[in-house]
Each structure stands twice: as C-alpha cells, then as structure tokens.
Coordinates of C-alpha atoms and ligand atoms in Angstrom, one line a residue:
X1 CA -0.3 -0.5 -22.5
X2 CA 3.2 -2.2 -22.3
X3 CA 5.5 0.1 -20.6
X4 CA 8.3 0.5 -23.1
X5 CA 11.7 0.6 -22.1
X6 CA 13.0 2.4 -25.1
X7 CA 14.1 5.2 -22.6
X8 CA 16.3 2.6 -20.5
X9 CA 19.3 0.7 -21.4
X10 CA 18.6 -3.1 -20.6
X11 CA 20.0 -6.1 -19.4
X12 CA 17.6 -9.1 -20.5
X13 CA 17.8 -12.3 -18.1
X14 CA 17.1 -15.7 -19.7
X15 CA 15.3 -17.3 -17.0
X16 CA 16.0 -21.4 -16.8
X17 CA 14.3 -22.2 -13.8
X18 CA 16.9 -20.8 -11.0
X19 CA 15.2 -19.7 -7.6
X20 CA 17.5 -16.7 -7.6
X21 CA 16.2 -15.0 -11.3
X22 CA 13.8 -12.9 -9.8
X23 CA 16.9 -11.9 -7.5
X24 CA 19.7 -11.2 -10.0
X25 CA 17.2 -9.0 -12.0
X26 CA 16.6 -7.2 -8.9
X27 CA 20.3 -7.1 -8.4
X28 CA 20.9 -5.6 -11.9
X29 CA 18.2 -2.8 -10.9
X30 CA 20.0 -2.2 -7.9
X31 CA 22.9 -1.1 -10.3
X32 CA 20.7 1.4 -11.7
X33 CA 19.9 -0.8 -14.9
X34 CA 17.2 -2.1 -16.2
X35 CA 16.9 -5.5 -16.4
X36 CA 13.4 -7.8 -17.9
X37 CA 13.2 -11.3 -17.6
X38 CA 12.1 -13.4 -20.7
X39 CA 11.6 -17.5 -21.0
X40 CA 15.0 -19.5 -21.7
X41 CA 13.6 -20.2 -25.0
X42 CA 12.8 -16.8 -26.6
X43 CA 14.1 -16.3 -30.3
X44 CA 16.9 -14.7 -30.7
X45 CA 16.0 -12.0 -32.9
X46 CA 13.0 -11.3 -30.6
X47 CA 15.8 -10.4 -27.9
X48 CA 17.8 -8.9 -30.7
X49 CA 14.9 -5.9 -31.3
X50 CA 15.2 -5.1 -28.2
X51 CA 18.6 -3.9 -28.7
X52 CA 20.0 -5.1 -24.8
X53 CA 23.5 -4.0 -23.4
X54 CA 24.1 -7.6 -22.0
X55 CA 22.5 -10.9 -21.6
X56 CA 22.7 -12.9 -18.0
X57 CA 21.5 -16.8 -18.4
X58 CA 20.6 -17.5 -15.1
X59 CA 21.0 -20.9 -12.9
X60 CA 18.3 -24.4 -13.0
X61 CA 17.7 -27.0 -11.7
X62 CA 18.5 -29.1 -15.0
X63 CA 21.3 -30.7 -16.7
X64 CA 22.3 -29.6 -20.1
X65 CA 22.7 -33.1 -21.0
X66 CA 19.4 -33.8 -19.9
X67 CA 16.8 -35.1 -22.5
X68 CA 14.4 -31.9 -21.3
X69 CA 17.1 -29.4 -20.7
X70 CA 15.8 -26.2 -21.1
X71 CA 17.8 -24.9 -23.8
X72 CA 18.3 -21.3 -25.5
X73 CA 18.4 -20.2 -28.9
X74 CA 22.0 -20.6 -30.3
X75 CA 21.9 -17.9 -31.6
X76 CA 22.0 -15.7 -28.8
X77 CA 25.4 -16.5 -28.6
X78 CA 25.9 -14.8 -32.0
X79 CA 24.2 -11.6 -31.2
X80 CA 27.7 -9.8 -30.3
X81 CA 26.3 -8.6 -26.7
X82 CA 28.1 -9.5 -23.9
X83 CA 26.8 -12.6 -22.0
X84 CA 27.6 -13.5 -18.5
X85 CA 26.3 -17.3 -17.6
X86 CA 25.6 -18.0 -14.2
X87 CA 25.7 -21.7 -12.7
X88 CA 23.5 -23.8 -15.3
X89 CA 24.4 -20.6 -17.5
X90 CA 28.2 -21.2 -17.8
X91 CA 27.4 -25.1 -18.6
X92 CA 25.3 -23.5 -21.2
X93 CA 28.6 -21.7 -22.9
X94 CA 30.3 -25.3 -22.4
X95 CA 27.3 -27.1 -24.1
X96 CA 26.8 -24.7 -26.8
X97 CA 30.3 -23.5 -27.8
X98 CA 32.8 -26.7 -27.4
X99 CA 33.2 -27.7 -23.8
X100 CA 32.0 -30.4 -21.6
X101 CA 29.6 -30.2 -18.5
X102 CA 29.6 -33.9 -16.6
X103 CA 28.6 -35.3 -13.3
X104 CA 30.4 -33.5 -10.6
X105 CA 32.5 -36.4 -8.7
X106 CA 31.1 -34.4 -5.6
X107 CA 28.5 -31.7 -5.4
X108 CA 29.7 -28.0 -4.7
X109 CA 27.6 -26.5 -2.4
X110 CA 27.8 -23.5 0.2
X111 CA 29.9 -21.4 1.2
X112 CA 33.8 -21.7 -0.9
X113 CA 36.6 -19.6 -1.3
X114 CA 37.3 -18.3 -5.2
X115 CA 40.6 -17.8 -6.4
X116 CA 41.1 -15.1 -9.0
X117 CA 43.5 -16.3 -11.5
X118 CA 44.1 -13.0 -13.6
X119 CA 43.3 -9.8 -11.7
X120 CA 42.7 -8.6 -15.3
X121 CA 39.5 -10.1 -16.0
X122 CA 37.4 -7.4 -16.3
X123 CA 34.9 -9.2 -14.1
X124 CA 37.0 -9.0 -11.1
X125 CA 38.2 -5.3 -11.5
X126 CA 38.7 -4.0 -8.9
X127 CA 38.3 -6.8 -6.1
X128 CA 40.4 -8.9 -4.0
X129 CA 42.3 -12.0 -5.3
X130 CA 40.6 -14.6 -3.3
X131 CA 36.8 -14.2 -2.7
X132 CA 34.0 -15.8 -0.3
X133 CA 31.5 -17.2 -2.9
X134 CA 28.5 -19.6 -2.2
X135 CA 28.0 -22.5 -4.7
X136 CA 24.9 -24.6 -5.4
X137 CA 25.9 -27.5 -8.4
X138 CA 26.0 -31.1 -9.2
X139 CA 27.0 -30.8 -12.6
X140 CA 30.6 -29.1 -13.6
X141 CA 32.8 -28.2 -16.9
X142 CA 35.2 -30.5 -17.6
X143 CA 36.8 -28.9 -20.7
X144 CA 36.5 -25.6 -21.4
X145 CA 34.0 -24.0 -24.4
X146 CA 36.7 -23.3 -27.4
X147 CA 38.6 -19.8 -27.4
X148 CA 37.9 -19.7 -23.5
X149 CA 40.4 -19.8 -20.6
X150 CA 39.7 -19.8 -16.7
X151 CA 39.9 -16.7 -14.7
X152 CA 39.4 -18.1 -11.2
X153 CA 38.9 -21.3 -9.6
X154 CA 37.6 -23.1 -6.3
X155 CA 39.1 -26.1 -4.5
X156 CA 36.8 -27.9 -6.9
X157 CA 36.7 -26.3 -10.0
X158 CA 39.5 -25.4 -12.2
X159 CA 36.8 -23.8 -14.5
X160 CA 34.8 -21.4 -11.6
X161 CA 35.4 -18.5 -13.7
X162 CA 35.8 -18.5 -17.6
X163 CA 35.9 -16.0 -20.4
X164 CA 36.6 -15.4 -24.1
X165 CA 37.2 -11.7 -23.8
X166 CA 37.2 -11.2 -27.6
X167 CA 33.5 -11.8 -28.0
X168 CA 32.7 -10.4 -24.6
X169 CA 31.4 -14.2 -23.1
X170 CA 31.6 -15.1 -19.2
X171 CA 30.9 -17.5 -17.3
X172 CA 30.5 -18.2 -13.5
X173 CA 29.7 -21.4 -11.7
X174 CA 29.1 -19.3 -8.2
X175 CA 25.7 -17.4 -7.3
X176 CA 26.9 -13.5 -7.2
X177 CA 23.4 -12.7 -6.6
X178 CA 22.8 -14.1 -2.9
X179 CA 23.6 -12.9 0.1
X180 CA 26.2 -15.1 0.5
X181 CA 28.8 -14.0 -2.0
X182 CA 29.8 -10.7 -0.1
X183 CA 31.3 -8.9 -3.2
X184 CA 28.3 -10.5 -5.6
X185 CA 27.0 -6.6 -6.1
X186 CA 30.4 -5.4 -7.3
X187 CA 31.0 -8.7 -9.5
X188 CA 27.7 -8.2 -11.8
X189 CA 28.4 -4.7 -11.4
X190 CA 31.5 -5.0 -12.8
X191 CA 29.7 -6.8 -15.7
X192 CA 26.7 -4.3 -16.6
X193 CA 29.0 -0.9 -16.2
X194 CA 32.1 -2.4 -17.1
X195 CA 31.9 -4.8 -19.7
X196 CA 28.1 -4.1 -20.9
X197 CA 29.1 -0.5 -20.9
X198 CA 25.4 0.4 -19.5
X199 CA 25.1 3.7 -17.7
X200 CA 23.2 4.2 -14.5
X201 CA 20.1 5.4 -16.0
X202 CA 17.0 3.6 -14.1
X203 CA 16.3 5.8 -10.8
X204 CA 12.6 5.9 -9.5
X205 CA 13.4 9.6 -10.0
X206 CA 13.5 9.4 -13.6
X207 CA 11.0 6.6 -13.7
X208 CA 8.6 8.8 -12.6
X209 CA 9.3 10.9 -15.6
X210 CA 8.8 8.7 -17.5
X211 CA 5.6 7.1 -16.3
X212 CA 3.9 10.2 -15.8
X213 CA 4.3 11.3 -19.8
X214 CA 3.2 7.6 -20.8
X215 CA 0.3 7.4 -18.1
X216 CA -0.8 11.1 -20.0
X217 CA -0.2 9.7 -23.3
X218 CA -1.9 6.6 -22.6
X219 CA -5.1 7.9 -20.9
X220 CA -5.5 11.0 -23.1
X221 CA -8.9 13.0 -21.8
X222 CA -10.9 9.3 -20.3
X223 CA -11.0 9.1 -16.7
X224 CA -9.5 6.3 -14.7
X225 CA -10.8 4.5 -11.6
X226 CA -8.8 2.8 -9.4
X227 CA -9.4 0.2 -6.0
X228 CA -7.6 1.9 -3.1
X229 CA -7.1 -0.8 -0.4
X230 CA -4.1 1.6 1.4
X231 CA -2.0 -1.0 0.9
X232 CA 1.2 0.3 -0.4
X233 CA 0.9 -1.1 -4.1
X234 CA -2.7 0.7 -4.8
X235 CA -1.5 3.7 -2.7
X236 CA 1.8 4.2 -5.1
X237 CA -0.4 3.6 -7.9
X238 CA -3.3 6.3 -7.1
X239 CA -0.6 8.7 -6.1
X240 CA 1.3 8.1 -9.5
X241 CA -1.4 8.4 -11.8
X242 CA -2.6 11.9 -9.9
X243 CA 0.5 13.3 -10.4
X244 CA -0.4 12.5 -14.4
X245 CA -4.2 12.8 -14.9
X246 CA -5.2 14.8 -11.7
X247 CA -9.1 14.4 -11.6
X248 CA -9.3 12.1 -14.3
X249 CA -8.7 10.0 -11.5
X250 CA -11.0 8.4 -9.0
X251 CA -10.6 6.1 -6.4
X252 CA -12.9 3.6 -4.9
X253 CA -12.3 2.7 -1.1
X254 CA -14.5 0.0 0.1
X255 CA -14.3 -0.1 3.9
X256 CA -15.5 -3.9 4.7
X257 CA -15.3 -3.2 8.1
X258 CA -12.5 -5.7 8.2
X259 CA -9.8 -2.8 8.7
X260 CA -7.6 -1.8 11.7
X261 CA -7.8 0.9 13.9
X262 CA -7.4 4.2 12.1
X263 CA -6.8 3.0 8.6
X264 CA -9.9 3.9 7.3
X265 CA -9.3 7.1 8.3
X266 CA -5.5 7.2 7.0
X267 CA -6.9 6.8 3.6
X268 CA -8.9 9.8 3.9
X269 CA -6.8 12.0 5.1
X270 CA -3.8 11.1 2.4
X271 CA -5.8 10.8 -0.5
X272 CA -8.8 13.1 0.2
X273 CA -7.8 15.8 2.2
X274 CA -3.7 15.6 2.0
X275 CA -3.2 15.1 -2.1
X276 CA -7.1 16.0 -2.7
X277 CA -7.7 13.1 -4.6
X278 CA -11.4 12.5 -5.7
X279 CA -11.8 9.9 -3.4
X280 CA -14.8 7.5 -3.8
X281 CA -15.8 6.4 0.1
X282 CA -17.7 3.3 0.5
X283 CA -18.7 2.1 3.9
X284 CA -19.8 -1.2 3.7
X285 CA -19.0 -2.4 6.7
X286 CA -23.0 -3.7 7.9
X287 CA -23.3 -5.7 4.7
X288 CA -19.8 -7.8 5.2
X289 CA -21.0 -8.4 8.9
X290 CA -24.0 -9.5 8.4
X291 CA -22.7 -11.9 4.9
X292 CA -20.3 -13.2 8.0
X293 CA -23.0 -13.8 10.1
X294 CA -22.2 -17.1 12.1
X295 CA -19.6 -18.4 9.4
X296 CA -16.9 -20.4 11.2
X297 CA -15.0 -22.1 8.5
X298 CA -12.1 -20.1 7.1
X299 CA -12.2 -20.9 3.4
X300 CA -15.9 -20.0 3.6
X301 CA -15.3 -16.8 5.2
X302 CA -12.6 -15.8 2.4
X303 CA -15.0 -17.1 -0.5
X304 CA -17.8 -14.6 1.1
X305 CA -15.3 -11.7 1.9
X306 CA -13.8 -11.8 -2.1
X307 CA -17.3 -12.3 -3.6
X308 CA -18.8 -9.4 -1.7
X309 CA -16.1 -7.0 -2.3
X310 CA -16.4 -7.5 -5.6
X311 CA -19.9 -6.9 -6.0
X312 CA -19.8 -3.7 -4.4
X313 CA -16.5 -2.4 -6.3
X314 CA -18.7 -3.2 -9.0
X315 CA -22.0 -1.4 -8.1
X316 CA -19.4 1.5 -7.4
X317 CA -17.5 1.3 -11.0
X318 CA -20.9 1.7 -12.3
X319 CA -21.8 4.9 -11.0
X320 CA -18.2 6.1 -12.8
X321 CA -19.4 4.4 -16.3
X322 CA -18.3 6.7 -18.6
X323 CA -14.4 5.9 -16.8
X324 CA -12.4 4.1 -19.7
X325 CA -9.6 2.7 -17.4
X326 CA -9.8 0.2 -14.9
X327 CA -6.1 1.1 -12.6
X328 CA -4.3 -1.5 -11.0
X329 CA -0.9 -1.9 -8.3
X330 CA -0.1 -5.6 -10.8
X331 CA 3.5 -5.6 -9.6
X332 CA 6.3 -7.0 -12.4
X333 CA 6.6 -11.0 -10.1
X334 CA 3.0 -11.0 -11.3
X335 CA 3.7 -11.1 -14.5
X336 CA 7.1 -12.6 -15.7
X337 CA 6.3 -15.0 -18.0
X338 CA 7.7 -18.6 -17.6
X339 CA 7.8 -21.9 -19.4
X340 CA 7.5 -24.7 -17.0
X341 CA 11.0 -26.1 -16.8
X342 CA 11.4 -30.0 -15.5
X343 CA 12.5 -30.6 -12.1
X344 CA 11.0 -27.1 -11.2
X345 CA 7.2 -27.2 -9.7
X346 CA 7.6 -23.7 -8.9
X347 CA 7.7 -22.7 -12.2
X348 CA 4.7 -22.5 -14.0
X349 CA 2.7 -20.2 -15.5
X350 CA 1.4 -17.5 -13.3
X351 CA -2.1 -16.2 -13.2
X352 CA -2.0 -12.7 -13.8
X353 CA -3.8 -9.7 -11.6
X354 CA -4.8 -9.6 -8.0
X355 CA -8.6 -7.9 -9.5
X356 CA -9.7 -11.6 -10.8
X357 CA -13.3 -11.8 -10.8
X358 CA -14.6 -8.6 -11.9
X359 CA -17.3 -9.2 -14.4
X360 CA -16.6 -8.6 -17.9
X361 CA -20.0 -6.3 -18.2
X362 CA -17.0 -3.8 -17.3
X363 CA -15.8 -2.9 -20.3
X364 CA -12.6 -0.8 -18.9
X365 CA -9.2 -0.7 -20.8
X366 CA -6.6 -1.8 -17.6
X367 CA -4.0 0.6 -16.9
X368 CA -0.8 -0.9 -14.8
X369 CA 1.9 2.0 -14.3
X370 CA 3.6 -0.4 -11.7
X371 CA 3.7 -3.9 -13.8
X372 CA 7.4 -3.2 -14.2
X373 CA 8.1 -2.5 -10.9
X374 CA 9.5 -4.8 -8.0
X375 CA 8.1 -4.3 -4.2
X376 CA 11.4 -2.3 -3.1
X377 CA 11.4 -0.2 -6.4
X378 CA 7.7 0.7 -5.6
X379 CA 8.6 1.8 -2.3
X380 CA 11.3 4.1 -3.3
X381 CA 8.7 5.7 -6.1
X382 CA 6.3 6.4 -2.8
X383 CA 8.6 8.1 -1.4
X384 CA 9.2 9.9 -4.4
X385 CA 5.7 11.0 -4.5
X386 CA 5.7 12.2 -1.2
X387 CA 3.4 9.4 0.5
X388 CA 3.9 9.1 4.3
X389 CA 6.5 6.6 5.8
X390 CA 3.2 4.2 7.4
X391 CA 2.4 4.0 4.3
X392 CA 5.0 3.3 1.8
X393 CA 6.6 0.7 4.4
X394 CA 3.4 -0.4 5.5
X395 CA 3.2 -4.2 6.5
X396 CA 1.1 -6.7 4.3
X397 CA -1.9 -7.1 5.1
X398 CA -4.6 -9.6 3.6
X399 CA -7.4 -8.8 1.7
X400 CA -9.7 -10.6 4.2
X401 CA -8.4 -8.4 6.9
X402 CA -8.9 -8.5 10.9
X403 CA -11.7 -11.4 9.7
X404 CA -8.5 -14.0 9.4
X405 CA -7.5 -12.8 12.8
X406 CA -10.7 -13.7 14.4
X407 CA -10.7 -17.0 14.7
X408 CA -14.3 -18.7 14.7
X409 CA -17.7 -16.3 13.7
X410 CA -16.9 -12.8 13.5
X411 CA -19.0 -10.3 14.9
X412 CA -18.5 -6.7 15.5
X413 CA -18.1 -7.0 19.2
X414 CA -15.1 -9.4 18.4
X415 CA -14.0 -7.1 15.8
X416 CA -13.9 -4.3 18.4
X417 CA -11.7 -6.2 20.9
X418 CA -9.5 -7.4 18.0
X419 CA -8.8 -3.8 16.8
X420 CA -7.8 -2.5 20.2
X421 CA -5.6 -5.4 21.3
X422 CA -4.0 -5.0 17.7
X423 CA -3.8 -1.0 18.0
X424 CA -1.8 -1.6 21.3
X425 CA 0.8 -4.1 19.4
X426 CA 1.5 -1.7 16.7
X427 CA 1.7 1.1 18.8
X428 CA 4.1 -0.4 21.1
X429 CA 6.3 -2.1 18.2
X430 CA 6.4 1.6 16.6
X431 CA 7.5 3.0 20.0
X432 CA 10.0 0.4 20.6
X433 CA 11.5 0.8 16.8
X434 CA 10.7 -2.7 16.2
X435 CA 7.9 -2.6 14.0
X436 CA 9.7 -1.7 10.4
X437 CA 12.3 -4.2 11.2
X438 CA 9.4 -6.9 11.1
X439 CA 7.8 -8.2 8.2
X440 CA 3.9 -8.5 10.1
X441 CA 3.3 -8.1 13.7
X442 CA -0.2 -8.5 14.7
X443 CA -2.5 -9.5 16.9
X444 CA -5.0 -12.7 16.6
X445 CA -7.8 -13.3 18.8
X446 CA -8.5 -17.0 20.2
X447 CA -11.9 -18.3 20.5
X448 CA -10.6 -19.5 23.8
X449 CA -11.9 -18.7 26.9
X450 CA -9.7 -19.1 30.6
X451 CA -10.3 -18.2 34.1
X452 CA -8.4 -14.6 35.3
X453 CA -8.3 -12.6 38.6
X454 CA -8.5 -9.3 38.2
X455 CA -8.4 -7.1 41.5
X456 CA -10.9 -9.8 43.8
X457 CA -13.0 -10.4 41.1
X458 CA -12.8 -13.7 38.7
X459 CA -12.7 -13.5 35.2
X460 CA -13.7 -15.8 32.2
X461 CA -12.5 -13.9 29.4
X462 CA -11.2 -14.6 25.8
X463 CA -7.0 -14.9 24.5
X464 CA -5.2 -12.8 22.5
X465 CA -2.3 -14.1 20.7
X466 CA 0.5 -12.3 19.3
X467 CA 2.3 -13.0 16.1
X468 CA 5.5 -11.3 15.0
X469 CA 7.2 -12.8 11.9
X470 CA 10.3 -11.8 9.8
X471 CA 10.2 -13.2 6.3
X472 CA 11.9 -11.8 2.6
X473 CA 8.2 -12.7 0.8
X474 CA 6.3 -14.5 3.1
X475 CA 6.9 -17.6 1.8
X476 CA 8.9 -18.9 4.7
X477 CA 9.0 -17.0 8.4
X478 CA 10.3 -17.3 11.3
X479 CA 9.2 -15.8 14.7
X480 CA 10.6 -12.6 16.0
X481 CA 13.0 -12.7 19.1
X482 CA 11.0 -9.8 20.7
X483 CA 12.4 -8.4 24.3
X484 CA 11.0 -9.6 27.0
X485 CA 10.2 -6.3 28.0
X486 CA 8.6 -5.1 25.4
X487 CA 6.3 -8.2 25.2
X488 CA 5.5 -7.7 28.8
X489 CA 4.3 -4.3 28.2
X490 CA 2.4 -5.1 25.3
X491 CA 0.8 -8.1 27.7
X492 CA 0.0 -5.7 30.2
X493 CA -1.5 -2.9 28.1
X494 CA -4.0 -5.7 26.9
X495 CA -5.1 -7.2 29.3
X496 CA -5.2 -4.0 31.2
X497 CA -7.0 -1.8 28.7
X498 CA -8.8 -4.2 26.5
X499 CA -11.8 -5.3 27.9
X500 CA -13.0 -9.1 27.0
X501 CA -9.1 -9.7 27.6
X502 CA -7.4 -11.6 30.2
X503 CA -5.0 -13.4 28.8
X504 CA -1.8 -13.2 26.4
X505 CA 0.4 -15.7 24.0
X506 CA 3.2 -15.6 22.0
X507 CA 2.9 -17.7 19.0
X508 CA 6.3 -19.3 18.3
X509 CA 6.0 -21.1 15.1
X510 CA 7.8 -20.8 12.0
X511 CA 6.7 -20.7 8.5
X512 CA 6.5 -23.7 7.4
X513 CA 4.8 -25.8 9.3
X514 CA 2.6 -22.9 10.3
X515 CA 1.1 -20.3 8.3
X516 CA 1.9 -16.4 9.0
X517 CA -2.0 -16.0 9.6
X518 CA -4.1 -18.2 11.6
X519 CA -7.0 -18.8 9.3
Ligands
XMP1 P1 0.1 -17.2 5.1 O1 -0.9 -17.0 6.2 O2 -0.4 -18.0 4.0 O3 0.3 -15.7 4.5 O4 1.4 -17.6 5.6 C1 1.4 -15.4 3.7 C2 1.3 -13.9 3.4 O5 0.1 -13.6 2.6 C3 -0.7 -12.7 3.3 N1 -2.1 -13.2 3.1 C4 -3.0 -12.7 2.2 N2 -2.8 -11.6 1.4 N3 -5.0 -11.9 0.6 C5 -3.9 -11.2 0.6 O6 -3.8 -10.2 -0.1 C6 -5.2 -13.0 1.3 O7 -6.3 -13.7 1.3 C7 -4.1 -13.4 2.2 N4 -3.9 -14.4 3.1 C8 -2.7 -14.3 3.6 C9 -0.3 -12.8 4.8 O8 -0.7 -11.7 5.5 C10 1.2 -13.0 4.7 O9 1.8 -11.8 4.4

C-alpha cells in the first residue's frame, strides 16, 4: 500500500538532477514537514491533487539553455503555491517567467559571503544582513524574470536572491541545504513556516500514529512475515508492525553463521523474550559453511552467501503459507523515482527492494511501513518504539557478514578467531566512546601469516587488520584518527587473548581508492 500523506502537510521537491535533493528533502523533514520528491517533469495537475504547501525546484547539473535541459511543467508556476528555486531552480524562474540565465564570465563556487539587500524579504526574517553561503554554478541570471526584484547579492551576482512576493516566487542561486551555508536550516525554514505557512506536523511520534492505524487497516486479520537480519531497518520494521498486528506477525531469523559475537543472541532476547515477538529461529549456520567450503574468490563467495539465504528464507516462508504479507525495512532513497537527467550518471532509475530474488511461487502482498522514511527518521521511530540504543544506532553491516572479513576460504576455525578479535574492537571502541562516533569499525582477518615471539617461544600466526571508517553513506570514507592508546590496547588485547593471533594493522586507506570492506 502507498502510505498516504493526506494526514501531513507537504512540501513536494522537483528533483533535476542536484546531488543535494535527497538532502534538502531531508532538510525540510528536519523542519517537521513533510517533504516527497517527484521527477522534474511531473504534470502539473498531478502535483496539483496533491494539494502541497510549497514547491522547492532543486539544483543540476544542466543548463536551461541546453538542448536536453531537464525542464518542468509551466504550469507549476501557475499553481498559486509558493515556489522557492534553488541554483538551477532560480534559472528556471528566469527561463520560464522573462529573465535571462547566460554563461557565468567566472564560475561561483565555494564558500561566499551574501549580502541581504531588504531585511524584509520574508526569506531572510529573522537573520543577519550579510551571510556565509557556499555556491556551486557556471551559469547565472543576467536579467531578472518579470515582476521580480533582488533581495540579496554576492560579489558575483547581483541576482543571488530574487522574489516576486505577490505570487509567493523565490529564488536562490546558493545551496541552503549543505553544511556549508551555516544559517541554511533557518533560510528554508523561513520558507516552509513562514511563507508556505506549513505547521510542524511530521514527528516520528505522530508517524507512528499514523502508521500503526494504516499497517491495521492494511493488513486486516492476514498474518505478516518479515526477514529479521537485526539490522536496524528490519528491527524498526518488526518492532512497528507488532505494535499494530501483534501475532499476526512473524519473523524469520536466519543465522548464516556469518554473524558477530553475540548478535544472534541480541535478536532473541529483543524480539523473543524482550517484546515477545513470535520469532522464527533458523540456524543455518552448517549449511552456509559447508556451501563456502574452499571458495576463495569474493564475488563467488557473495553469489553463494545471497543464493543460499534465499533458499532457506524461502523453505521458512513456506511453513507460514497461509501469511498474506511479505514485510520489508525498503527505506524511501530506495524508491524515489528519477528520470535520467544528461550530464548526471548518478541518476538513473533505481532498482527497487533489498529482497530481490525471492521466487514468485510466493505469492505474498509486500507490506513497507518504512518506504517513506529516511535512515535518521528511522532511527528516531526506534527509539520511539523502545528498541535498545545497539540497536537503533547499530553500524552497517553487510549481508555477507564476517565471510567479507575473512579474506581467502572461510572456515569456522577462521570464523572463530575473526569473531573474537572483532568482539575485542567493539568492545574497546564502546568503552572508549568512540564507537557511535564512527560509521564501521571492525575487524578483518589477513590470510597472512608472520613470525612472533611470544614469552621464549616463536610464533607463526595469522594478521588481524583493523578498519575504522567515518563516512555520511558509505559512498566515500575516510579513516578514523583513533588514539594511539586506544589502538594499543586494542593491539594488545588481540594478540594477547586471541589465539591464532600475533600480529596487528591499521588499515589507512580512504574510500575511494579502497573499499570500506576488504572483499
Ligand atoms: P564497500 O566495501 O563497497 O561498502 O565500500 C560500502 C558499504 O556497504 C556495505 N556493504 C554491504 N551491505 N550487502 C550489504 O547489505 C553487501 O553485500 C555489502 N557489501 C558492502 C559496507 O559494510 C559499507 O557500509
């Protein structure tokens, strides 16, 4: 079922081809307004029905003038809602309403200092006259869309800031959604409170309200089964649709064996004996061993690891065949739609759902109380629902588990020496109070073998290498500046207390040209 969003006043983002729309959505959420991103070219009166406060066109990497611009409806601008263009958003205004975007003489980009030309513009309420803003454009107005006048300008623009107050238009060449413009937050705030009027109406709170009436609605009587990995996205998920069906939810946890120390066990305790959940348990740890039997090459270790889990999810479903619903943690980036836009290769169209590959012999109805949910929003609706701090700010972690962190063959012997030396890193990272301030920290074990001296005795033992990355999404990453004294420790505890251990490394690599894992 589509969530509807009847019960929430909106702000729709047009999305042509910016790296930031994901961001400024986000930033409208983090306003306490709810905000849904559609493609640059959706109709008009499709945006019209949905009866939105405001409208944000977001930044691209195009020129209007370009033969493939990515263009909008017109008529959009005639829907008397307030519009706020942003970068490639206020050239839009130009293009469409009278003014003129041309060649910048020199490109404006980073960091500049705005100048607010009439402390009245309602965009600027209550902020300073002169504001750090960061820029990123090529193209810029050169005469202004008719019935507007500027509000604020750069050492480079004249135009930075425009509006035709009467119909409620605006237009900013800046980027108020990074970082990078400090009062950014208060400047599109000042646009959904102030000028869209929108109230502050989308909490997690009230979301799960809402959720749980439309979950019950949805789902009547039928029962509901669900994949609980213990990540945090099925975790909210299973704990979200209790609270609305109870027992007409089960989950399925498949231990692959591939786990770290104690998680197993975490899910357990939560979901069976904490919330009493009817927890399906699944050990199938022997079978994914012995599939990995002597397998070296990484893709081939993946391929195995995915095909096997989904045979025995499926054997599992089976046994719950008279469940209707087939529950899923699809997060809203997994399904935006986009048009590919030219001069963008990130944007295309996305495949959607992380359950791929289950066969269609299941005949279940797919239920997806998080698809309009970012990560963050998701967190705060854990907490909400009571689940434990380990596991609502748990790190990521991949679906082919400790088996990516063991380079070479995996066996269980490997596995063993793997989960200690990894139980040691966590528990240190916690201790120090550097572990939530890291996006993964882990620990990878080498298939390299070196010569040691342990009291008189020599030692030929294997590496463990330690990896602590912080990243926004995991695209990029750099390396953690860790204390020498807390990497020390952690050394020492390994090689100490982990037999098959007599060495440690730090793996200092970024993201790119490394990856985050090692396989
Ligand atoms: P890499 O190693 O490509 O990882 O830099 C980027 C992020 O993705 C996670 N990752 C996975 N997650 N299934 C997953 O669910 C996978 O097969 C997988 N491989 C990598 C990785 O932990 C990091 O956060």
């Amino acid at each position: 079922m589509a969530f509807g969003h009847s019960m929430n006043e909106l702000i729709v983002l047009l999305d042509f081809g910016s790296q930031y729309t994901q961001v400024i959505a986000r930033r409208v959420r983090e306003a306490h307004v709810y905000s849904t991103i559609l493609p640059f070219n959706t109709p008009a009166d499709e945006i019209a029905k949905l009866q939105p406060k405001g409208l944000i066109l977001s930044g691209g990497p195009s020129s209007v003038y370009a033969e493939k611009a990515p263009l909008p409806d017109p008529g959009i601008f005639a829907l008397n809602i307030p519009v706020l263009g942003i970068c490639y958003g206020v050239q839009l205004l130009a293009h469409f309403l009278g003014g003129k975007v041309e060649p910048g003489q020199k490109r404006e980009y980073g960091k500049g200092t705005l100048t607010v030309a009439d402390p009245e513009c309602p965009l600027f309420r209550d902020l300073p006259g002169a504001l750090q803003v960061w820029n990123s454009h090529g193209d810029k107005l050169t005469k202004m869309p008719e019935g507007f006048r500027t509000v604020a300008t750069t050492s480079n623009s004249e135009y930075a800031a425009i509006e035709d107050r009467s119909r409620h238009l605006y237009g900013i060449q800046f980027h108020p959604e990074v970082v990078h413009t400090p009062l950014g937050r208060e400047l599109l705030a000042n646009f959904i409170h102030g000028i869209c009027a929108c109230r502050s109406d989308w909490t997690m709170q009230r979301y799960l309200g809402q959720a749980t009436e439309e979950l019950r609605a949805q789902i009547g009587k039928d029962q509901v089964i669900l994949g609980l990995s213990g990540g945090v996205d099925s975790s909210v998920a299973a704990a979200l649709l209790h609270q609305a069906v109870g027992d007409q939810l089960t989950c399925i946890f498949v231990n692959n064996g591939l786990l770290r120390s104690g998680e197993a066990e975490a899910v357990q305790e939560v979901f069976g004996r904490h919330f009493k959940m009817r927890l399906h348990y699944e050990d199938s740890t022997e079978l994914f061993i012995k599939r990995l039997d002597r397998v070296t090459d990484p893709e081939r270790k993946r391929k195995i690891i995915g095909r096997t889990f989904i045979e025995v999810f499926t054997a599992c479903a089976e046994q719950f065949g008279n469940a209707r619903f087939l529950a899923q943690g699809t997060l809203y980036p997994d399904v935006i739609e986009s048009v590919p836009i030219a001069g963008n290769p990130a944007s295309m169209i996305k495949s959607h759902h992380n359950v791929g590959g289950l066969p269609k012999r299941l005949k279940f109805k797919l239920v997806e109380p998080l698809r309009r949910l970012f990560k963050d929003e998701v967190r705060q609706l854990g907490v909400e629902l009571g689940l434990p701090k380990e596991m609502v700010h748990r790190q990521p972690f991949p679906g082919p588990g400790l088996a990516v962190r063991c380079l070479g063959a995996v066996t269980a012997e490997k596995l063993r020496v793997l989960r200690a030396a990894d139980a040691i890193v966590v528990h240190e990272m916690k201790a120090a109070d550097w572990y939530y301030k890291t996006w993964q920290t882990f620990a990878v074990l080498l298939p390299v073998r070196s010569v040691g001296v342990m009291g008189d005795e020599r030692t030929y033992d294997f590496t463990i290498a330690i990896r602590a990355v912080e990243s926004q999404d995991g695209m990029t990453a750099d390396w953690v500046r860790l204390p020498y004294d807390l990497l020390e420790h952690i050394s020492s505890r390994i090689t100490n207390e982990v037999r098959g251990i007599n060495r440690c490394v730090l793996d200092i690599t970024s993201k790119p040209p490394g990856t985050i894992e090692w396989e």
